Short mmCIF file of C-alpha atoms and ligand atoms in Angstrom, two decimals:
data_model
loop_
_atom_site.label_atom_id
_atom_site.label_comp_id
_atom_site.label_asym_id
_atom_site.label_seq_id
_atom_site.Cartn_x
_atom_site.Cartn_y
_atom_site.Cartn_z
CA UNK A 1 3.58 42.88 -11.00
CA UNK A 2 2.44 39.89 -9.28
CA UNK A 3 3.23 38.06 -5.72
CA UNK A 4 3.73 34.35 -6.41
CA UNK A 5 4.28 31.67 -4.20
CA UNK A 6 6.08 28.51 -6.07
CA UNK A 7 6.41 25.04 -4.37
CA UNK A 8 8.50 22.66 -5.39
CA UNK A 9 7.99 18.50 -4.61
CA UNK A 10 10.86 15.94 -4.43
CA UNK A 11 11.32 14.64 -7.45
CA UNK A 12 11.75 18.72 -8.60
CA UNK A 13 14.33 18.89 -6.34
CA UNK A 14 15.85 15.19 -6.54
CA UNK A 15 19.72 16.40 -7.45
CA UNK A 16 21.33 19.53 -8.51
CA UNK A 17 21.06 19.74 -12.32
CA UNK A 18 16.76 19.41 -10.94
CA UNK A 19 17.22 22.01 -8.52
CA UNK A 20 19.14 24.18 -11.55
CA UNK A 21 15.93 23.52 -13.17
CA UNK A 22 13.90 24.92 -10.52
CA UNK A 23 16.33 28.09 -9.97
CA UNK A 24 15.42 28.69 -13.63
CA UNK A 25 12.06 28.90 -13.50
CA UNK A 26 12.10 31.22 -10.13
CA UNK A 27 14.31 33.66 -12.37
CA UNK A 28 12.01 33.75 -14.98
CA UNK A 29 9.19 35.13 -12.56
CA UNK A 30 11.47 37.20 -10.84
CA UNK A 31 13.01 38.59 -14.28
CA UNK A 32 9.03 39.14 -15.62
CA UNK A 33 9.02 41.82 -12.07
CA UNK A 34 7.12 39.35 -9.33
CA UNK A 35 7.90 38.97 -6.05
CA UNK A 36 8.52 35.62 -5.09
CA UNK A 37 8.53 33.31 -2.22
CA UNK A 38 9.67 29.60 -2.89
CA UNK A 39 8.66 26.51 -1.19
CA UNK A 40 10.75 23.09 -1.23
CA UNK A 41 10.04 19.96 -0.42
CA UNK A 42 13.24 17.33 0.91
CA UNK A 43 15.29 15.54 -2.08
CA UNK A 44 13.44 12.68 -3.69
CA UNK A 45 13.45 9.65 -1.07
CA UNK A 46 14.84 11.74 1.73
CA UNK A 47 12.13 11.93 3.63
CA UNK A 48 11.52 8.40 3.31
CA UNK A 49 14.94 7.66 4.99
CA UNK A 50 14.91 10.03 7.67
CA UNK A 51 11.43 8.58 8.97
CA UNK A 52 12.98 4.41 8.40
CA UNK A 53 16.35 5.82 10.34
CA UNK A 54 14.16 7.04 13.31
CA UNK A 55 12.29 3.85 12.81
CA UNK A 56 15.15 1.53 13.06
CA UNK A 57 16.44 3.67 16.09
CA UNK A 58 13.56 2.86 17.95
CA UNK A 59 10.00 1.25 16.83
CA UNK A 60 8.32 3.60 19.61
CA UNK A 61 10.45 6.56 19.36
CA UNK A 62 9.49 10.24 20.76
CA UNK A 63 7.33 12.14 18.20
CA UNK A 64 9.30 15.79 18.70
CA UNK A 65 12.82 14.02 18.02
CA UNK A 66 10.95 12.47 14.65
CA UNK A 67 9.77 15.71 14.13
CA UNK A 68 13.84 17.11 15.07
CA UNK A 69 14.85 14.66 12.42
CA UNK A 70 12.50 14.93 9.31
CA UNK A 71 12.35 18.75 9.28
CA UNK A 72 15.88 18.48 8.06
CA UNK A 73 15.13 17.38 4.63
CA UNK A 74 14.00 21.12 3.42
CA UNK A 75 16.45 22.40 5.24
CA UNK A 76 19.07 21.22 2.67
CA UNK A 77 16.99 21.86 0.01
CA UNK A 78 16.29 25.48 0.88
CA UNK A 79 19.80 26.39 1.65
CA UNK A 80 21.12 24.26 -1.97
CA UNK A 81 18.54 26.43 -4.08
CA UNK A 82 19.25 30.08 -2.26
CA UNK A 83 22.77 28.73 -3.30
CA UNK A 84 22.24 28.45 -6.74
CA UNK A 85 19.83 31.23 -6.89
CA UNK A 86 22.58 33.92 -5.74
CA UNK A 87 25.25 32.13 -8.45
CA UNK A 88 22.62 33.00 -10.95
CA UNK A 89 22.56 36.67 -9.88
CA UNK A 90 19.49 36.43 -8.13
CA UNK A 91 18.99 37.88 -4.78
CA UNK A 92 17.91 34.97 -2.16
CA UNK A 93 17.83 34.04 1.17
CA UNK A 94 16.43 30.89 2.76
CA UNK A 95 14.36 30.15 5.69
CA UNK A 96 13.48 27.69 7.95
CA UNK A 97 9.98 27.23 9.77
CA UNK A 98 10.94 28.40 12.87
CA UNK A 99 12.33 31.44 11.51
CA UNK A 100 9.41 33.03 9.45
CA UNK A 101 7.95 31.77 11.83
CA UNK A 102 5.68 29.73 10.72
CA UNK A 103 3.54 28.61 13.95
CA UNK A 104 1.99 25.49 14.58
CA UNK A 105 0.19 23.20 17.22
CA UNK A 106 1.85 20.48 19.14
CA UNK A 107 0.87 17.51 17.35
CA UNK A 108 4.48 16.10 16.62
CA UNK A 109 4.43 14.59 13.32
CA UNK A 110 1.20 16.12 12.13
CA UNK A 111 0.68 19.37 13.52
CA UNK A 112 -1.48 22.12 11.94
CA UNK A 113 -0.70 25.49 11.28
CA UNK A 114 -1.66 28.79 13.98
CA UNK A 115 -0.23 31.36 11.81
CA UNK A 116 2.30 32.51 9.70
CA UNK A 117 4.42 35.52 9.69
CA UNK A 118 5.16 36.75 6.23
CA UNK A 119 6.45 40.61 7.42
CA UNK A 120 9.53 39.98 6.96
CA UNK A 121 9.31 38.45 3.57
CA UNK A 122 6.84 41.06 2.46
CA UNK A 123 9.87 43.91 3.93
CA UNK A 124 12.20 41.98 1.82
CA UNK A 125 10.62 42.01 -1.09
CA UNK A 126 9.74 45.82 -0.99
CA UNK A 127 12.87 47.07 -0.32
CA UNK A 128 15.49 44.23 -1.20
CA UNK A 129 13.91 42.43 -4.13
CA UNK A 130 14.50 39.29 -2.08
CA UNK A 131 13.66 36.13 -3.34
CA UNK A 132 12.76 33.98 -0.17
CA UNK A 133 13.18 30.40 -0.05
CA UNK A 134 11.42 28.54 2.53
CA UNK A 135 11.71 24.80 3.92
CA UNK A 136 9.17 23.70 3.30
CA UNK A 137 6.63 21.11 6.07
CA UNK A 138 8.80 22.47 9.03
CA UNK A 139 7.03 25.04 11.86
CA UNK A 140 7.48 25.34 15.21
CA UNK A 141 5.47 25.09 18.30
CA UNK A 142 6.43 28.32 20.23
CA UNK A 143 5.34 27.35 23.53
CA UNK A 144 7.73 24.42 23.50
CA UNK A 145 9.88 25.66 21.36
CA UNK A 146 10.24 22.80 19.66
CA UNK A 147 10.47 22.22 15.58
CA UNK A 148 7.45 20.24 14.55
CA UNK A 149 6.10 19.07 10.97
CA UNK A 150 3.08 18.94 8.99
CA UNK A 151 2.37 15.22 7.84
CA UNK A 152 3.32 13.32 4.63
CA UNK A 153 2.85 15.98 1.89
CA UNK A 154 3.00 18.87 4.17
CA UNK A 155 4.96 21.14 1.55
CA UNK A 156 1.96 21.83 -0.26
CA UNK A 157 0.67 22.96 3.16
CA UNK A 158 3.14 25.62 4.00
CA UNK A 159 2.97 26.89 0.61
CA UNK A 160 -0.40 27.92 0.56
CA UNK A 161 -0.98 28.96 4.43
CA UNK A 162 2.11 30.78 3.08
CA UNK A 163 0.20 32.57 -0.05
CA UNK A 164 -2.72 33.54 1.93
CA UNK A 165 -0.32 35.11 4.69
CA UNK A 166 1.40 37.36 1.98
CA UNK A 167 -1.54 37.53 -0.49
CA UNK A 168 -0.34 35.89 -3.09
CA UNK A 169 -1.98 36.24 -6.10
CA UNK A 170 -1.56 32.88 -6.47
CA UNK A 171 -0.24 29.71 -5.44
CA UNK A 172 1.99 27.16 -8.06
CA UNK A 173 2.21 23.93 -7.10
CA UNK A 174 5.07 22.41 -9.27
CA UNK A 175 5.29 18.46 -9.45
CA UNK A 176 6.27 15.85 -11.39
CA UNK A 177 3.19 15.74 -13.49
CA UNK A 178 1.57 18.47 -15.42
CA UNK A 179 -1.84 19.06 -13.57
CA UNK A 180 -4.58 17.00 -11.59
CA UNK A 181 -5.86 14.11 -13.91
CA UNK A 182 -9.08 12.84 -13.77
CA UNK A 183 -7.40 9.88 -11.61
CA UNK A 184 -3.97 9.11 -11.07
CA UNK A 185 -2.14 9.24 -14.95
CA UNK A 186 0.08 6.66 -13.47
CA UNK A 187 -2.27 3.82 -13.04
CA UNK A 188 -4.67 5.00 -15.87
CA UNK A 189 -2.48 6.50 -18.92
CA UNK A 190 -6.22 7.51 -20.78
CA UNK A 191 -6.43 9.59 -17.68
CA UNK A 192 -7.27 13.60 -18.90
CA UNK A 193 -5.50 16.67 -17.24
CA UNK A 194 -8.66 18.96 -15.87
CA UNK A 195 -8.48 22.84 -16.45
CA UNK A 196 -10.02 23.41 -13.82
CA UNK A 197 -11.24 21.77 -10.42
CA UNK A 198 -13.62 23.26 -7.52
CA UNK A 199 -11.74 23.20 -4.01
CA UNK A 200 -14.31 20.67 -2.63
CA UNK A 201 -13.86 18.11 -5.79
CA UNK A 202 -10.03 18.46 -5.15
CA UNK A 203 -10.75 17.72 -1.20
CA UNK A 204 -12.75 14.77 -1.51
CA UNK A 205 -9.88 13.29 -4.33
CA UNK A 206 -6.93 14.08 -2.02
CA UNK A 207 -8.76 12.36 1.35
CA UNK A 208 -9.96 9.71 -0.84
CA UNK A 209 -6.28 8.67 -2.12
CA UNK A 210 -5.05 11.10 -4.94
CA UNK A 211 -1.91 12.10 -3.28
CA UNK A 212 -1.23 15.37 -5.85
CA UNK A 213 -2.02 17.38 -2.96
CA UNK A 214 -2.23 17.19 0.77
CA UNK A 215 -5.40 17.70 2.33
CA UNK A 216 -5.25 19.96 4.65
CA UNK A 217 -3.29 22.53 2.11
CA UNK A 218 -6.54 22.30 -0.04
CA UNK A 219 -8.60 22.93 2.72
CA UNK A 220 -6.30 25.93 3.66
CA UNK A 221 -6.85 27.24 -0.27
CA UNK A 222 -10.57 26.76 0.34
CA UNK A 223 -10.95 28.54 3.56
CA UNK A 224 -8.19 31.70 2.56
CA UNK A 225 -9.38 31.51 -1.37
CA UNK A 226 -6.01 31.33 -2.88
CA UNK A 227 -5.88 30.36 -6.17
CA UNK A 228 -3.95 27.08 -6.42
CA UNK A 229 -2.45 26.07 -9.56
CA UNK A 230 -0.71 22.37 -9.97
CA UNK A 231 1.74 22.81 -13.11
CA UNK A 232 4.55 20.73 -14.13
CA UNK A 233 8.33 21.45 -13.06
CA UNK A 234 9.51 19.75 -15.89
CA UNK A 235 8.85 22.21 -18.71
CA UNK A 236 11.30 23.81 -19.58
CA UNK A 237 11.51 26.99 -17.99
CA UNK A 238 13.07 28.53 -21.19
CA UNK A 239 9.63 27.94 -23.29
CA UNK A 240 7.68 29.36 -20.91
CA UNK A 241 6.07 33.07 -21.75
CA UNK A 242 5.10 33.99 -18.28
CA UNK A 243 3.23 36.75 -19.86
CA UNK A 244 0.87 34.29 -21.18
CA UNK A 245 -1.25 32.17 -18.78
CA UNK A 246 0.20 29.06 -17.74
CA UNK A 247 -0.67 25.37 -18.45
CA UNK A 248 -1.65 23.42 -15.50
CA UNK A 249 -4.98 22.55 -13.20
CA UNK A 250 -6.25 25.28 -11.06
CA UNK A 251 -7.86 24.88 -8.06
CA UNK A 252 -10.82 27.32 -7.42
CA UNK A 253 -14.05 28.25 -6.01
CA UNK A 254 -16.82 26.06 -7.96
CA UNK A 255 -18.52 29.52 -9.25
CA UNK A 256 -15.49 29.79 -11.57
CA UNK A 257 -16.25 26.70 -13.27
CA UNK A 258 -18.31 26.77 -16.08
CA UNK A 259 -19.17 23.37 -17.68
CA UNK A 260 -19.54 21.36 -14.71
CA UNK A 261 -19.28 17.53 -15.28
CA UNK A 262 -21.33 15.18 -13.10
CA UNK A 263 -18.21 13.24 -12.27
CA UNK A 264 -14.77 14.97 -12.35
CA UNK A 265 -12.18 12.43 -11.11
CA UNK A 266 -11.85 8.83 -9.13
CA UNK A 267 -9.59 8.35 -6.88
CA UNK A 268 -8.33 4.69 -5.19
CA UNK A 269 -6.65 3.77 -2.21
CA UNK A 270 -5.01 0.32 -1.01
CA UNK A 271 -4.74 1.69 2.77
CA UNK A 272 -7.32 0.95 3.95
CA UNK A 273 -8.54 -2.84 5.87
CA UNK A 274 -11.71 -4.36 6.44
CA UNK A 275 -12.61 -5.69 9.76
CA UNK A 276 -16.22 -7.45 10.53
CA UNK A 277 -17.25 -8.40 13.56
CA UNK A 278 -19.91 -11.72 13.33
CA UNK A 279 -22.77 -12.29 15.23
CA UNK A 280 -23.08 -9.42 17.69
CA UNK A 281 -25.74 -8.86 19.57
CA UNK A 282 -29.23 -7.01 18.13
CA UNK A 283 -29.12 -4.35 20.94
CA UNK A 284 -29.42 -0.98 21.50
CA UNK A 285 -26.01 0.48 22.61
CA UNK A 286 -23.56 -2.15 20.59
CA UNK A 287 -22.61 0.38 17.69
CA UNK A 288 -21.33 2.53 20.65
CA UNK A 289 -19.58 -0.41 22.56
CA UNK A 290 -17.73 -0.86 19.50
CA UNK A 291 -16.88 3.05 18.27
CA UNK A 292 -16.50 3.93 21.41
CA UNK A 293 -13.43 2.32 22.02
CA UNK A 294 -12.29 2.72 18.39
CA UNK A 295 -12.46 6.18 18.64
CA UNK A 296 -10.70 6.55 22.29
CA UNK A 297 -7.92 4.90 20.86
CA UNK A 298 -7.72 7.56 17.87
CA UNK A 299 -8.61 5.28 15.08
CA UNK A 300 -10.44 6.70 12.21
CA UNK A 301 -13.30 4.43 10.93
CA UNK A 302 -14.64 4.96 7.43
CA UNK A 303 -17.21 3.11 6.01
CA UNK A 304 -19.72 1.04 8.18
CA UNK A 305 -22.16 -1.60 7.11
CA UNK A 306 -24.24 -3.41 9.36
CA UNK A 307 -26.57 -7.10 8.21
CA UNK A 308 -28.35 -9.80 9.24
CA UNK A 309 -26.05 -12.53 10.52
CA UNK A 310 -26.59 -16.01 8.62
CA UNK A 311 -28.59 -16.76 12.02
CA UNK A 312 -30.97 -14.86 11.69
CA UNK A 313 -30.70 -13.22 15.14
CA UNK A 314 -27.79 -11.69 15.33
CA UNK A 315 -25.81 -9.10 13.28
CA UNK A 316 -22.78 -8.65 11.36
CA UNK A 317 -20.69 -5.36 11.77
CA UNK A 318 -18.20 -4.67 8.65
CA UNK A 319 -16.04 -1.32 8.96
CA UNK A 320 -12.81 -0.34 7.52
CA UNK A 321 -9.93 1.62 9.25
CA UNK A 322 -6.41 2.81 7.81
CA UNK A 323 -4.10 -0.27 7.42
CA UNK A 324 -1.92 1.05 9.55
CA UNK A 325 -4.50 0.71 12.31
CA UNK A 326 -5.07 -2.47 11.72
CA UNK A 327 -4.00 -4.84 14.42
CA UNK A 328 -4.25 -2.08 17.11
CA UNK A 329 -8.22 -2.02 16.20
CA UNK A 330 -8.39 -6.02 16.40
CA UNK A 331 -6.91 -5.69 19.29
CA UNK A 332 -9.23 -2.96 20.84
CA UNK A 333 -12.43 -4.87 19.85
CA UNK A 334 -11.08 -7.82 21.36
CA UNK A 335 -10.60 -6.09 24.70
CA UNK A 336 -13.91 -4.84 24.75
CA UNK A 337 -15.53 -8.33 24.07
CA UNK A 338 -17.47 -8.47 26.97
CA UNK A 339 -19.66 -5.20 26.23
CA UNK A 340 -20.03 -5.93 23.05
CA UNK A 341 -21.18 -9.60 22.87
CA UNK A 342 -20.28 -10.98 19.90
CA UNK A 343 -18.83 -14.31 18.14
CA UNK A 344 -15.73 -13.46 16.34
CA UNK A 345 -13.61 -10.86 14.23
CA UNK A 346 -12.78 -11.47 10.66
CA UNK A 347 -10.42 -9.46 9.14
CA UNK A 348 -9.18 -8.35 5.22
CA UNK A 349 -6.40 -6.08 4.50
CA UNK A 350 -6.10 -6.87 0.81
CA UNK A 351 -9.20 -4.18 0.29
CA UNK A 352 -8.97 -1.32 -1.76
CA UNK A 353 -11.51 1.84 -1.75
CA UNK A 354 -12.50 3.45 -5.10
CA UNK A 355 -14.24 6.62 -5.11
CA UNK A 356 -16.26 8.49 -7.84
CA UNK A 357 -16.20 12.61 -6.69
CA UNK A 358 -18.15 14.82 -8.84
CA UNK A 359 -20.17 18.07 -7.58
CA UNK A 360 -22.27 17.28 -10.19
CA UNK A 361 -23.59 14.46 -8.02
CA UNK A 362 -25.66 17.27 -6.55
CA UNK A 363 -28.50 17.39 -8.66
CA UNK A 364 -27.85 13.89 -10.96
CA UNK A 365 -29.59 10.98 -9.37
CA UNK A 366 -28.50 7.33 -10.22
CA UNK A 367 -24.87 8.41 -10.74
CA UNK A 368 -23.70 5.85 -8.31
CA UNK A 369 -26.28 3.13 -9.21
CA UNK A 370 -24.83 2.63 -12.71
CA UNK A 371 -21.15 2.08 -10.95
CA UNK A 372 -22.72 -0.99 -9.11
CA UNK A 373 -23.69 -2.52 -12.62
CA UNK A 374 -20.56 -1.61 -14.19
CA UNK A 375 -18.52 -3.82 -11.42
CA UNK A 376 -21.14 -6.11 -10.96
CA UNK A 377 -20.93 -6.93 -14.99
CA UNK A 378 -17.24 -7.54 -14.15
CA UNK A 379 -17.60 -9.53 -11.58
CA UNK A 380 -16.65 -7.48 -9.03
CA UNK A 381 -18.16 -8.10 -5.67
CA UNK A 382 -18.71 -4.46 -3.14
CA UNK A 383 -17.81 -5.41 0.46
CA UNK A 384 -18.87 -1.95 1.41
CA UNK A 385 -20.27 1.27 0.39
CA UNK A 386 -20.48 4.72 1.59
CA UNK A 387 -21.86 8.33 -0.24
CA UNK A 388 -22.02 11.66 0.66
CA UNK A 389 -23.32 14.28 -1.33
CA UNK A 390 -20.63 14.67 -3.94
CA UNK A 391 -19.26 11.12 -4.15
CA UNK A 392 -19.58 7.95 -3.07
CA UNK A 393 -16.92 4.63 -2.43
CA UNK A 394 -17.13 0.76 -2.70
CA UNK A 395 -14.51 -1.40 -0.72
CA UNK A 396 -13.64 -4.07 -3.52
CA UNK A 397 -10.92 -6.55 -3.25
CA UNK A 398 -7.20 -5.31 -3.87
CA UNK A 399 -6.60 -6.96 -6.71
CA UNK A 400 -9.68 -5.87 -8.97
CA UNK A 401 -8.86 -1.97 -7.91
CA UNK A 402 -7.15 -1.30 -11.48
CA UNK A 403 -10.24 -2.89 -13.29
CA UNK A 404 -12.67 -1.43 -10.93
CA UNK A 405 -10.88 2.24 -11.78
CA UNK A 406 -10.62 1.52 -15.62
CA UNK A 407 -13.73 0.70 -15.46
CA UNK A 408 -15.32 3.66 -13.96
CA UNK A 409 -13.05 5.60 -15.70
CA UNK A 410 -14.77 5.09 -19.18
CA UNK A 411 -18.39 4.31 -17.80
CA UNK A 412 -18.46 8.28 -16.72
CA UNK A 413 -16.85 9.51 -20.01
CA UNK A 414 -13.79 10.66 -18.53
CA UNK A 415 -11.01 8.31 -20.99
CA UNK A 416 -9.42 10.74 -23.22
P1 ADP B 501 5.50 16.10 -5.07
O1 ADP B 501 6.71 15.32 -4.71
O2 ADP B 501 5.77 17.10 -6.16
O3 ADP B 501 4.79 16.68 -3.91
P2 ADP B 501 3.60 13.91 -5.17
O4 ADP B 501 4.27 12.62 -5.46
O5 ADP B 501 3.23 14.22 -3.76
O6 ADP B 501 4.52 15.08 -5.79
O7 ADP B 501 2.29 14.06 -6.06
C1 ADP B 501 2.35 13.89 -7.47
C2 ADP B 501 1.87 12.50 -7.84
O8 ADP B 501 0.50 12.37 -7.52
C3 ADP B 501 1.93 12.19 -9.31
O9 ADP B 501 3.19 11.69 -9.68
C4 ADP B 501 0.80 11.18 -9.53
O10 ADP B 501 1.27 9.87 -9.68
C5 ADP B 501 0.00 11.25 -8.24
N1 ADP B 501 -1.45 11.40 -8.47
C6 ADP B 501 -2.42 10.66 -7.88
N2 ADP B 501 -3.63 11.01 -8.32
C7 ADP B 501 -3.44 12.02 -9.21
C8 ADP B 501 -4.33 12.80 -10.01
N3 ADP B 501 -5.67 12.63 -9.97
N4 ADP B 501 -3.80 13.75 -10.82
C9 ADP B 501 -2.47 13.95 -10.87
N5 ADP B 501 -1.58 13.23 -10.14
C10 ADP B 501 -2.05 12.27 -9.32
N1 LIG B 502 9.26 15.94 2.40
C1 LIG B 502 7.98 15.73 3.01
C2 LIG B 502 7.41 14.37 2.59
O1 LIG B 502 8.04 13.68 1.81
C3 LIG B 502 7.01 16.83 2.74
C4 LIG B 502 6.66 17.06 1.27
O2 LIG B 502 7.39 16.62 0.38
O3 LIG B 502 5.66 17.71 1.01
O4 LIG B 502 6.38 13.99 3.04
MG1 MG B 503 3.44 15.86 -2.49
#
């Protein structure tokens, strides 16, 4: 007998027949004698409309009433599937973030998690047999006492700060694809499903753009060591044994991984913009002028690349920054004009960001070196490049991201 924790994403939960589906494959585990705690996400494209309703209530709105509103996606969902759960003959009972509780900071529309409180649920299980179903994304800030929420993708978050508070054997992560690919099986259908991928591999794809998980619950996975296993929720629970093991990716500590590839997955994303600023001044001090400010205004810059303007005398300063940061860091460079010294901005947000993430990069040299002659062969100009130890990222233009990926894709033997 096993403790599981199972979270479910939107599309798992998108009407009622789905979240039927999802009631099935809880019984199963509870019928093969494990305790369970569920996770949901909000209906397909709920989320979505609760943040464009607060939206077109007021551009500039207060984060803790966004926070008031979005939490109540899960809330539906958790009470729908207890619902169904208990019509099937299995004990459940929902809960809500604030009623674990599950504890978080302050930061209203992104907050990270203090602690959670799984006593109750562990009580439950012991002497009730109770299936608990949890909203999933939702805590609460308990010196406010205010309901806050996790970030885009924060279900996978409370799931596995969940596991690790009731030592869960394991974590399931089921979504509407059947494991992690080697990059998104959307864009690239000779994408392969991995059986395995090392917590720090699965880190770098998620920041870098794969959106299968969210970050920080990866991080959380890493830190606790909680198994994490992505899995489809769209096998049928009926043909699953759950004696056997089951089909999916796990997540896991890199020791567990036997044949380790050099590169295990590329991931793309379109969010990001380019912004160079021409002909600033060859000084000591400019790179802070400029990040300075950046960085007081709580934008996140990425890659940086710095050149000899066509002068001569000067330089030219490229960086990206989220799209959504855009304007605001034009604008912020503009105000700080005078420190810096420097001609003009020029600007791109048709940029995309392809990474190659491997921990094999470790100890293979020239892994990234063969990329740049891949693209270049295509014709594919870099505006930008950054590496770390294991991966490393070109800016390209937007509209070369799919080749750029394809391309990749096969140079590093990962087609299927
Ligand atoms: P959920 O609603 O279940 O949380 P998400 O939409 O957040 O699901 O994440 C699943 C999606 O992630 C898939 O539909 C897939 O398109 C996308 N994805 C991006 N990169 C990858 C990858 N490397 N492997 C698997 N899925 C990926
Ligand atoms: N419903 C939230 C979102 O769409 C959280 C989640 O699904 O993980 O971002
Ligand atoms: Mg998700």
């Amino acid at each position: 007998m096993a403790r599981l924790v199972m979270k479910f994403g939107g599309t798992s939960v998108a009407d009622l027949d789905r979240i039927r589906n999802v009631a099935r494959h809880v019984k199963r585990e509870v019928d093969a004698g494990h305790d369970v705690a569920v996770v949901v996400s909000a209906m397909a494209g709920v989320t979505n409309q609760l943040v464009a309703w607060c939206r077109e209530a007021a551009v500039l709105h207060d984060a803790r009433e966004y926070d008031a509103v979005v939490a109540t996606g899960e809330q539906v969902t958790a009470g729908l599937l207890a619902i169904v759960l208990e019509g099937m003959g299995v004990n459940a009972r929902s809960w809500q973030g604030w009623q674990l509780p599950l504890l978080t900071d302050n930061a209203h529309g992104g907050a990270r998690i203090v602690e959670v409180n799984g006593a109750e649920l562990i009580r439950r299980f012991k002497e009730l047999g109770q299936v608990a179903v949890i909203a999933g994304f939702q805590g609460l800030h308990k010196e406010t006492n205010r309901v806050t929420t996790l970030g885009r993708g924060g279900s996978d978050t409370s799931a596995v700060a969940l596991a690790a508070a009731i030592q869960a054997e394991r974590c399931d992560i089921y979504t509407d694809v059947d494991g992690v690919y080697t990059t998104d099986p959307r864009v690239v259908p000779r994408a392969r499903r991995l059986e395995k991928i090392a917590y720090e591999e699965m880190l770098e794809l998620a920041s870098l753009g794969a959106k299968v998980m969210q970050v920080r619950s990866v991080e959380l996975g890493m830190l606790h060591n909680v198994p994490i296993l992505v899995r489809s929720s769209f096998e049928k629970p009926e043909d699953i044994d759950p004696k056997k093991p089951p089909a999916g990716t796990l997540i896991c500590d890199e020791s567990e991984i036997m044949e380790q590839q050099t590169v295990t997955g590329i991931a793309f994303s379109k969010d990001e913009a380019q912004i160079s600023i021409r002909r600033v001044q060859d000084k000591p001090g400019v790179a802070a002028a400029i990040f300075g400010p950046l960085a007081d205004a709580n934008i996140n810059v990425d890659m940086i690349v710095q050149n000899v303007s066509a002068d001569g005398l000067t330089t030219d300063l490229t960086f990206t920054v989220p799209s959504s940061d855009y304007e605001r860091a034009r604008a912020t460079i503009e105000k700080a004009k005078s420190a810096i010294g420097f001609e003009r901005i020029d600007g791109a947000t048709d940029v995309a960001k392809v990474s190659v993430i491997g921990i094999g990069m470790r100890s293979h040299a020239g892994v990234a070196a063969k990329a740049f002659k891949a693209l270049s062969e295509r014709n594919i100009n870099i505006r930008a490049i950054t590496t770390s130890e294991i991966k490393f990222s070109v800016l390209i233009d937007a509209a070369y991201s799919e080749l750029a990926v394809r391309t990749l894709h096969s140079l590093y033997g990962l087609d299927k």
